[in-house]
């Protein structure tokens, strides 16, 4: 029996692993249903969705080198219901946009962007090195202060 991509049939689950389930096909070979092709929802444990010895409907989604067959249970299931979007507020009852707290964009820790609003990489690197050196010095002072207090 020659398998073709898109073919749907029933097979028996012969093994379960962390990454998927092996299904026996009608021609006697085994195919793999990857964990991402088990269900329309997030699958943490394959054994939560299929059990060994269970008969499942699968679809051939690929045939790899050496005759490896990739199967899908998810593609034989009906599509999931569409996600509900949030209801939009009635016209005129819209709240004003939220204001951002903190300094305006471009101004961070006393640094002001240039007239075009961009800061060069060298300036960013220099600022980072200064802040880093300052923090290291503060940490050393704090550690020295604590060690003196213990003696």
Tab-separated table of C-alpha atoms in Angstrom, residues 54-106:
chain	number	residue	atom	x	y	z
A	54	UNK	CA	-6.215	3.543	21.504
A	55	UNK	CA	-7.437	3.799	17.909
A	56	UNK	CA	-7.110	7.334	16.504
A	57	UNK	CA	-7.886	9.033	13.199
A	58	UNK	CA	-4.712	10.465	11.640
A	59	UNK	CA	-3.721	12.344	8.507
A	60	UNK	CA	-0.437	11.882	6.631
A	61	UNK	CA	1.253	15.299	6.585
A	62	UNK	CA	4.656	14.266	5.322
A	63	UNK	CA	6.842	11.413	4.206
A	64	UNK	CA	10.499	11.924	4.962
A	65	UNK	CA	13.739	10.327	3.878
A	66	UNK	CA	13.992	6.665	4.679
A	67	UNK	CA	10.202	6.299	4.668
A	68	UNK	CA	9.557	8.159	7.933
A	69	UNK	CA	5.886	9.115	8.034
A	70	UNK	CA	4.698	12.262	9.830
A	71	UNK	CA	1.110	12.136	11.005
A	72	UNK	CA	-1.376	14.577	12.527
A	73	UNK	CA	-4.386	14.029	14.746
A	74	UNK	CA	-5.024	17.779	14.992
A	75	UNK	CA	-5.714	18.134	11.265
A	76	UNK	CA	-8.494	15.530	11.429
A	77	UNK	CA	-10.329	17.423	14.190
A	78	UNK	CA	-12.895	20.151	13.519
A	79	UNK	CA	-11.335	23.636	13.617
A	80	UNK	CA	-11.390	25.350	17.010
A	81	UNK	CA	-14.048	28.019	17.555
A	82	UNK	CA	-12.871	31.538	16.733
A	83	UNK	CA	-11.469	33.487	19.640
A	84	UNK	CA	-13.729	36.091	21.147
A	85	UNK	CA	-12.349	39.588	20.921
A	86	UNK	CA	-12.968	42.163	23.609
A	87	UNK	CA	-16.090	44.227	23.058
A	88	UNK	CA	-15.301	47.715	21.874
A	89	UNK	CA	-16.605	50.610	23.957
A	90	UNK	CA	-19.562	52.496	22.555
A	91	UNK	CA	-18.698	55.544	20.501
A	92	UNK	CA	-18.268	58.616	22.665
A	93	UNK	CA	-17.667	56.586	25.846
A	94	UNK	CA	-14.044	55.921	25.020
A	95	UNK	CA	-11.568	56.654	27.785
A	96	UNK	CA	-8.674	58.972	27.000
A	97	UNK	CA	-5.383	57.173	26.301
A	98	UNK	CA	-3.332	56.324	29.371
A	99	UNK	CA	-0.318	58.479	30.011
A	100	UNK	CA	3.049	56.922	30.437
A	101	UNK	CA	4.767	57.536	33.764
A	102	UNK	CA	8.430	58.354	34.004
A	103	UNK	CA	10.656	60.537	31.895
A	104	UNK	CA	9.769	61.272	28.276
A	105	UNK	CA	11.201	58.910	25.704
A	106	UNK	CA	14.826	59.656	24.975
